[in-house]
mmCIF file of C-alpha atoms in Angstrom:
data_model
loop_
_atom_site.group_PDB
_atom_site.id
_atom_site.type_symbol
_atom_site.label_atom_id
_atom_site.label_comp_id
_atom_site.label_asym_id
_atom_site.label_seq_id
_atom_site.Cartn_x
_atom_site.Cartn_y
_atom_site.Cartn_z
ATOM 1 C CA ASP S 282 32.909 -75.001 204.109
ATOM 2 C CA VAL S 283 32.507 -75.635 208.342
ATOM 3 C CA LYS S 284 33.530 -72.366 209.990
ATOM 4 C CA VAL S 285 35.659 -73.175 213.393
ATOM 5 C CA THR S 286 35.979 -70.412 215.370
ATOM 6 C CA GLN S 287 38.631 -69.960 218.374
ATOM 7 C CA SER S 288 37.309 -67.432 220.796
ATOM 8 C CA SER S 289 40.648 -65.326 221.095
ATOM 9 C CA ARG S 290 43.734 -65.154 217.955
ATOM 10 C CA TYR S 291 45.862 -63.703 220.670
ATOM 11 C CA LEU S 292 46.294 -63.987 224.350
ATOM 12 C CA VAL S 293 48.712 -63.669 227.361
ATOM 13 C CA LYS S 294 47.962 -64.966 230.725
ATOM 14 C CA ARG S 295 50.140 -65.299 234.243
ATOM 15 C CA THR S 296 51.952 -68.440 235.175
ATOM 16 C CA GLY S 297 48.704 -70.291 237.498
ATOM 17 C CA GLU S 298 45.987 -68.644 236.139
ATOM 18 C CA LYS S 299 43.608 -71.065 234.733
ATOM 19 C CA VAL S 300 42.599 -70.869 230.714
ATOM 20 C CA PHE S 301 40.085 -71.694 228.888
ATOM 21 C CA LEU S 302 40.038 -72.022 225.236
ATOM 22 C CA GLU S 303 37.139 -71.808 223.404
ATOM 23 C CA CYS S 304 36.241 -73.508 219.772
ATOM 24 C CA VAL S 305 33.126 -73.695 218.081
ATOM 25 C CA GLN S 306 31.848 -75.061 214.491
ATOM 26 C CA ASP S 307 29.055 -73.988 213.105
ATOM 27 C CA MET S 308 28.385 -77.939 211.273
ATOM 28 C CA ASP S 309 26.999 -80.670 212.362
ATOM 29 C CA HIS S 310 30.999 -82.856 213.028
ATOM 30 C CA GLU S 311 31.288 -85.401 215.260
ATOM 31 C CA ASN S 312 35.195 -85.140 215.766
ATOM 32 C CA MET S 313 36.792 -82.105 217.219
ATOM 33 C CA PHE S 314 40.315 -81.665 218.358
ATOM 34 C CA TRP S 315 42.865 -80.113 220.237
ATOM 35 C CA TYR S 316 46.759 -79.507 219.396
ATOM 36 C CA ARG S 317 49.629 -77.550 219.549
ATOM 37 C CA GLN S 318 51.781 -76.592 217.432
ATOM 38 C CA ASP S 319 55.518 -75.656 218.468
ATOM 39 C CA PRO S 320 58.088 -75.009 216.130
ATOM 40 C CA GLY S 321 60.039 -78.466 214.492
ATOM 41 C CA LEU S 322 57.613 -79.906 216.510
ATOM 42 C CA GLY S 323 55.219 -79.699 214.027
ATOM 43 C CA LEU S 324 51.225 -80.405 215.247
ATOM 44 C CA ARG S 325 51.101 -82.807 218.627
ATOM 45 C CA LEU S 326 47.185 -84.121 219.550
ATOM 46 C CA ILE S 327 46.378 -82.715 222.989
ATOM 47 C CA TYR S 328 43.182 -84.168 222.998
ATOM 48 C CA PHE S 329 40.060 -85.167 221.073
ATOM 49 C CA SER S 330 36.174 -85.829 221.259
ATOM 50 C CA TYR S 331 33.955 -87.810 219.474
ATOM 51 C CA ASP S 332 30.867 -87.531 220.607
ATOM 52 C CA VAL S 333 29.088 -85.042 223.281
ATOM 53 C CA LYS S 334 30.418 -85.167 226.764
ATOM 54 C CA MET S 335 33.174 -88.181 224.866
ATOM 55 C CA LYS S 336 37.051 -87.701 225.128
ATOM 56 C CA GLU S 337 39.995 -89.452 224.764
ATOM 57 C CA LYS S 338 43.403 -88.349 225.709
ATOM 58 C CA GLY S 339 45.687 -87.664 222.631
ATOM 59 C CA ASP S 340 49.917 -88.222 222.776
ATOM 60 C CA ILE S 341 50.487 -84.452 225.212
ATOM 61 C CA PRO S 342 47.903 -84.797 227.193
ATOM 62 C CA GLU S 343 49.027 -84.283 230.914
ATOM 63 C CA GLY S 344 48.391 -80.176 232.644
ATOM 64 C CA TYR S 345 45.582 -79.903 229.805
ATOM 65 C CA SER S 346 41.474 -80.843 230.358
ATOM 66 C CA VAL S 347 38.946 -80.715 227.891
ATOM 67 C CA SER S 348 34.818 -79.690 227.889
ATOM 68 C CA ARG S 349 32.554 -81.165 225.575
ATOM 69 C CA GLU S 350 29.223 -80.540 226.710
ATOM 70 C CA LYS S 351 27.285 -79.051 223.535
ATOM 71 C CA LYS S 352 27.919 -81.351 219.968
ATOM 72 C CA GLU S 353 29.710 -77.212 218.661
ATOM 73 C CA ARG S 354 31.767 -76.740 221.191
ATOM 74 C CA PHE S 355 34.931 -77.910 222.111
ATOM 75 C CA SER S 356 37.249 -76.419 224.835
ATOM 76 C CA LEU S 357 40.553 -76.814 225.792
ATOM 77 C CA ILE S 358 41.663 -75.829 229.854
ATOM 78 C CA LEU S 359 44.681 -75.133 230.926
ATOM 79 C CA GLU S 360 44.135 -76.137 234.932
ATOM 80 C CA SER S 361 47.045 -74.054 236.294
ATOM 81 C CA ALA S 362 48.942 -72.111 233.244
ATOM 82 C CA SER S 363 52.891 -71.923 232.937
ATOM 83 C CA THR S 364 55.549 -71.055 230.264
ATOM 84 C CA ASN S 365 56.405 -74.220 228.679
ATOM 85 C CA GLN S 366 52.930 -74.492 227.521
ATOM 86 C CA THR S 367 53.207 -71.049 225.291
ATOM 87 C CA SER S 368 52.086 -72.718 222.116
ATOM 88 C CA MET S 369 50.385 -72.489 219.386
ATOM 89 C CA TYR S 370 46.797 -74.161 219.747
ATOM 90 C CA LEU S 371 44.274 -75.144 216.984
ATOM 91 C CA CYS S 372 40.941 -76.595 217.021
ATOM 92 C CA ALA S 373 39.456 -78.832 214.242
ATOM 93 C CA ALA S 374 36.771 -80.589 213.362
ATOM 94 C CA GLN S 375 36.329 -83.534 211.387
ATOM 95 C CA GLY S 376 32.936 -85.247 209.995
ATOM 96 C CA GLY S 377 32.670 -88.761 209.253
ATOM 97 C CA GLY S 378 36.527 -89.902 209.075
ATOM 98 C CA THR S 379 37.068 -87.160 206.111
ATOM 99 C CA GLU S 380 39.315 -84.360 206.084
ATOM 100 C CA ALA S 381 39.339 -82.080 208.864
ATOM 101 C CA PHE S 382 38.535 -77.891 209.552
ATOM 102 C CA PHE S 383 41.027 -75.600 211.196
ATOM 103 C CA GLY S 384 40.258 -72.590 213.567
ATOM 104 C CA GLN S 385 42.664 -69.668 212.416
ATOM 105 C CA GLY S 386 44.537 -70.970 216.105
ATOM 106 C CA THR S 387 45.326 -69.038 219.314
ATOM 107 C CA ARG S 388 48.864 -67.715 220.038
ATOM 108 C CA LEU S 389 49.183 -68.181 224.176
ATOM 109 C CA THR S 390 51.541 -66.912 225.868
ATOM 110 C CA VAL S 391 52.366 -67.512 229.219
ATOM 111 C CA VAL S 392 54.205 -65.522 231.429
ATOM 112 C CA ALA O 153 49.269 -97.562 213.864
ATOM 113 C CA GLN O 154 49.981 -94.747 211.040
ATOM 114 C CA SER O 155 52.355 -92.182 211.166
ATOM 115 C CA VAL O 156 53.332 -89.765 208.701
ATOM 116 C CA THR O 157 56.603 -88.392 207.320
ATOM 117 C CA GLN O 158 57.858 -85.614 205.949
ATOM 118 C CA LEU O 159 61.528 -85.155 203.972
ATOM 119 C CA GLY O 160 63.102 -82.290 204.386
ATOM 120 C CA SER O 161 61.963 -79.724 207.179
ATOM 121 C CA HIS O 162 62.946 -76.676 205.196
ATOM 122 C CA VAL O 163 62.970 -76.100 201.067
ATOM 123 C CA SER O 164 64.166 -73.626 198.532
ATOM 124 C CA VAL O 165 63.329 -73.095 195.220
ATOM 125 C CA SER O 166 63.436 -70.433 192.963
ATOM 126 C CA GLU O 167 59.985 -68.702 191.606
ATOM 127 C CA GLY O 168 59.355 -71.207 188.574
ATOM 128 C CA ALA O 169 60.895 -73.699 189.024
ATOM 129 C CA LEU O 170 59.103 -76.675 190.065
ATOM 130 C CA VAL O 171 57.680 -77.409 194.042
ATOM 131 C CA LEU O 172 58.098 -81.294 195.339
ATOM 132 C CA LEU O 173 57.547 -82.277 198.540
ATOM 133 C CA ARG O 174 57.906 -85.717 199.767
ATOM 134 C CA CYS O 175 55.476 -87.570 202.438
ATOM 135 C CA ASN O 176 56.176 -91.393 202.653
ATOM 136 C CA TYR O 177 53.269 -93.381 205.506
ATOM 137 C CA SER O 178 52.271 -96.476 207.133
ATOM 138 C CA SER O 179 48.977 -97.485 207.001
ATOM 139 C CA SER O 180 47.475 -100.622 208.470
ATOM 140 C CA VAL O 181 44.132 -99.863 206.137
ATOM 141 C CA PRO O 182 44.112 -98.166 202.578
ATOM 142 C CA PRO O 183 44.670 -94.444 203.367
ATOM 143 C CA TYR O 184 42.508 -91.260 203.458
ATOM 144 C CA LEU O 185 45.690 -88.781 202.691
ATOM 145 C CA PHE O 186 45.363 -84.806 202.772
ATOM 146 C CA TRP O 187 47.717 -81.912 201.899
ATOM 147 C CA TYR O 188 47.056 -79.145 203.987
ATOM 148 C CA VAL O 189 49.026 -75.222 203.994
ATOM 149 C CA GLN O 190 49.665 -73.417 206.972
ATOM 150 C CA TYR O 191 50.179 -69.230 206.280
ATOM 151 C CA PRO O 192 51.982 -67.411 208.895
ATOM 152 C CA ASN O 193 49.501 -67.068 211.738
ATOM 153 C CA GLN O 194 47.103 -68.580 210.213
ATOM 154 C CA GLY O 195 45.412 -72.392 210.341
ATOM 155 C CA LEU O 196 45.594 -75.183 208.347
ATOM 156 C CA GLN O 197 43.857 -75.576 204.859
ATOM 157 C CA LEU O 198 42.989 -78.071 202.304
ATOM 158 C CA LEU O 199 44.709 -78.174 199.441
ATOM 159 C CA LEU O 200 43.990 -81.482 198.668
ATOM 160 C CA LYS O 201 43.137 -85.142 199.454
ATOM 161 C CA TYR O 202 42.764 -88.421 198.299
ATOM 162 C CA THR O 203 40.029 -91.145 199.498
ATOM 163 C CA THR O 204 39.224 -93.213 196.788
ATOM 164 C CA GLY O 205 39.593 -93.533 193.493
ATOM 165 C CA ALA O 206 42.082 -91.650 190.718
ATOM 166 C CA THR O 207 45.237 -91.730 192.382
ATOM 167 C CA LEU O 208 45.812 -88.075 190.684
ATOM 168 C CA VAL O 209 44.896 -85.515 192.885
ATOM 169 C CA LYS O 210 44.386 -81.611 191.943
ATOM 170 C CA GLY O 211 44.027 -79.235 194.885
ATOM 171 C CA ILE O 212 43.832 -75.610 195.229
ATOM 172 C CA ASN O 213 46.666 -72.982 193.862
ATOM 173 C CA GLY O 214 48.018 -75.585 191.193
ATOM 174 C CA PHE O 215 48.779 -78.215 193.172
ATOM 175 C CA GLU O 216 48.664 -81.472 192.814
ATOM 176 C CA ALA O 217 49.944 -84.320 193.944
ATOM 177 C CA GLU O 218 49.954 -88.955 193.582
ATOM 178 C CA PHE O 219 48.796 -91.950 195.946
ATOM 179 C CA LYS O 220 51.887 -94.669 194.507
ATOM 180 C CA LYS O 221 49.910 -97.429 196.688
ATOM 181 C CA SER O 222 53.686 -99.237 196.259
ATOM 182 C CA GLU O 223 55.578 -96.437 198.009
ATOM 183 C CA THR O 224 53.215 -95.887 200.447
ATOM 184 C CA SER O 225 54.018 -92.338 199.260
ATOM 185 C CA PHE O 226 51.705 -88.926 198.810
ATOM 186 C CA HIS O 227 54.336 -86.586 196.982
ATOM 187 C CA LEU O 228 53.024 -82.995 196.730
ATOM 188 C CA THR O 229 53.653 -81.199 193.472
ATOM 189 C CA LYS O 230 53.508 -77.984 191.449
ATOM 190 C CA PRO O 231 54.865 -76.830 188.261
ATOM 191 C CA SER O 232 55.423 -73.643 188.394
ATOM 192 C CA ALA O 233 56.311 -71.766 192.212
ATOM 193 C CA HIS O 234 55.175 -68.454 193.085
ATOM 194 C CA MET O 235 56.231 -66.607 195.550
ATOM 195 C CA SER O 236 52.768 -66.506 197.371
ATOM 196 C CA ASP O 237 53.695 -70.388 197.874
ATOM 197 C CA ALA O 238 55.939 -69.820 200.530
ATOM 198 C CA ALA O 239 54.349 -71.496 203.791
ATOM 199 C CA GLU O 240 54.763 -74.649 205.732
ATOM 200 C CA TYR O 241 52.867 -77.691 203.924
ATOM 201 C CA PHE O 242 51.653 -80.409 205.919
ATOM 202 C CA CYS O 243 50.910 -83.857 204.899
ATOM 203 C CA ALA O 244 48.577 -86.078 206.953
ATOM 204 C CA VAL O 245 46.871 -89.964 207.157
ATOM 205 C CA SER O 246 43.720 -90.625 208.014
ATOM 206 C CA GLU O 247 42.525 -95.082 208.727
ATOM 207 C CA GLY O 248 39.442 -95.140 206.900
ATOM 208 C CA ASN O 249 35.924 -93.337 207.224
ATOM 209 C CA ASN O 250 34.594 -94.392 210.594
ATOM 210 C CA ALA O 251 34.049 -91.668 213.000
ATOM 211 C CA GLY O 252 37.219 -91.595 215.133
ATOM 212 C CA ASN O 253 39.986 -91.577 212.984
ATOM 213 C CA MET O 254 41.957 -88.710 213.428
ATOM 214 C CA LEU O 255 44.193 -87.850 211.215
ATOM 215 C CA THR O 256 48.288 -88.012 211.580
ATOM 216 C CA PHE O 257 50.232 -85.479 210.526
ATOM 217 C CA GLY O 258 53.953 -85.246 209.008
ATOM 218 C CA GLY O 259 56.142 -83.388 210.603
ATOM 219 C CA GLY O 260 56.125 -80.213 208.324
ATOM 220 C CA THR O 261 57.207 -78.654 205.631
ATOM 221 C CA ARG O 262 57.890 -75.125 205.073
ATOM 222 C CA LEU O 263 58.643 -74.043 201.530
ATOM 223 C CA MET O 264 60.461 -70.768 200.934
ATOM 224 C CA VAL O 265 60.544 -69.080 197.451
ATOM 225 C CA LYS O 266 63.242 -67.189 195.738
ATOM 226 C CA PRO O 267 62.739 -64.256 193.787
#
């Protein structure tokens, strides 16, 4: 199975900090995704990428950017963290339209 | 555009009882359908998927789901609930087998199992 690894399980950052969330997959999957998950709101897509250096906005891209310089790595960047970005962040990798494989998640708290 | 509706954000069953989690979707093309499970503070794990072929699909942990095109449904069932089944369950749809066809998720259903 594909393994998707997120760099941190828990993270605490201060308001205004620049935050990097890293995600690495160990297979050659084209698509990678960043979601945030909040109680009662399910999973909401922030950004996705279907190839190196390619990115597309999802449903809630405001306040976020992404980087995909190598096929296996997809980074989510919070340019200036705010308290309303406190959430669980999930990275996923998908090949050829089949199932997505998820990382363990990063629970980010912005104080 | 594709969408997924999960009826019931919370479902409670007794241990040993039937589990039924409902999922309806909309899709403009033949869909690929998935059920994922999420345990507390974990990522999502694939339970089962339907792509083509047999409409009744079996997954891990005794779960199964049936694709019913006429009802645009993909409900998840398990004959006998176990305490370890308590988790959040997500239904998802993907439109076809092309790169860039991302999954659209339902809002999730939290399953509680009473002893």
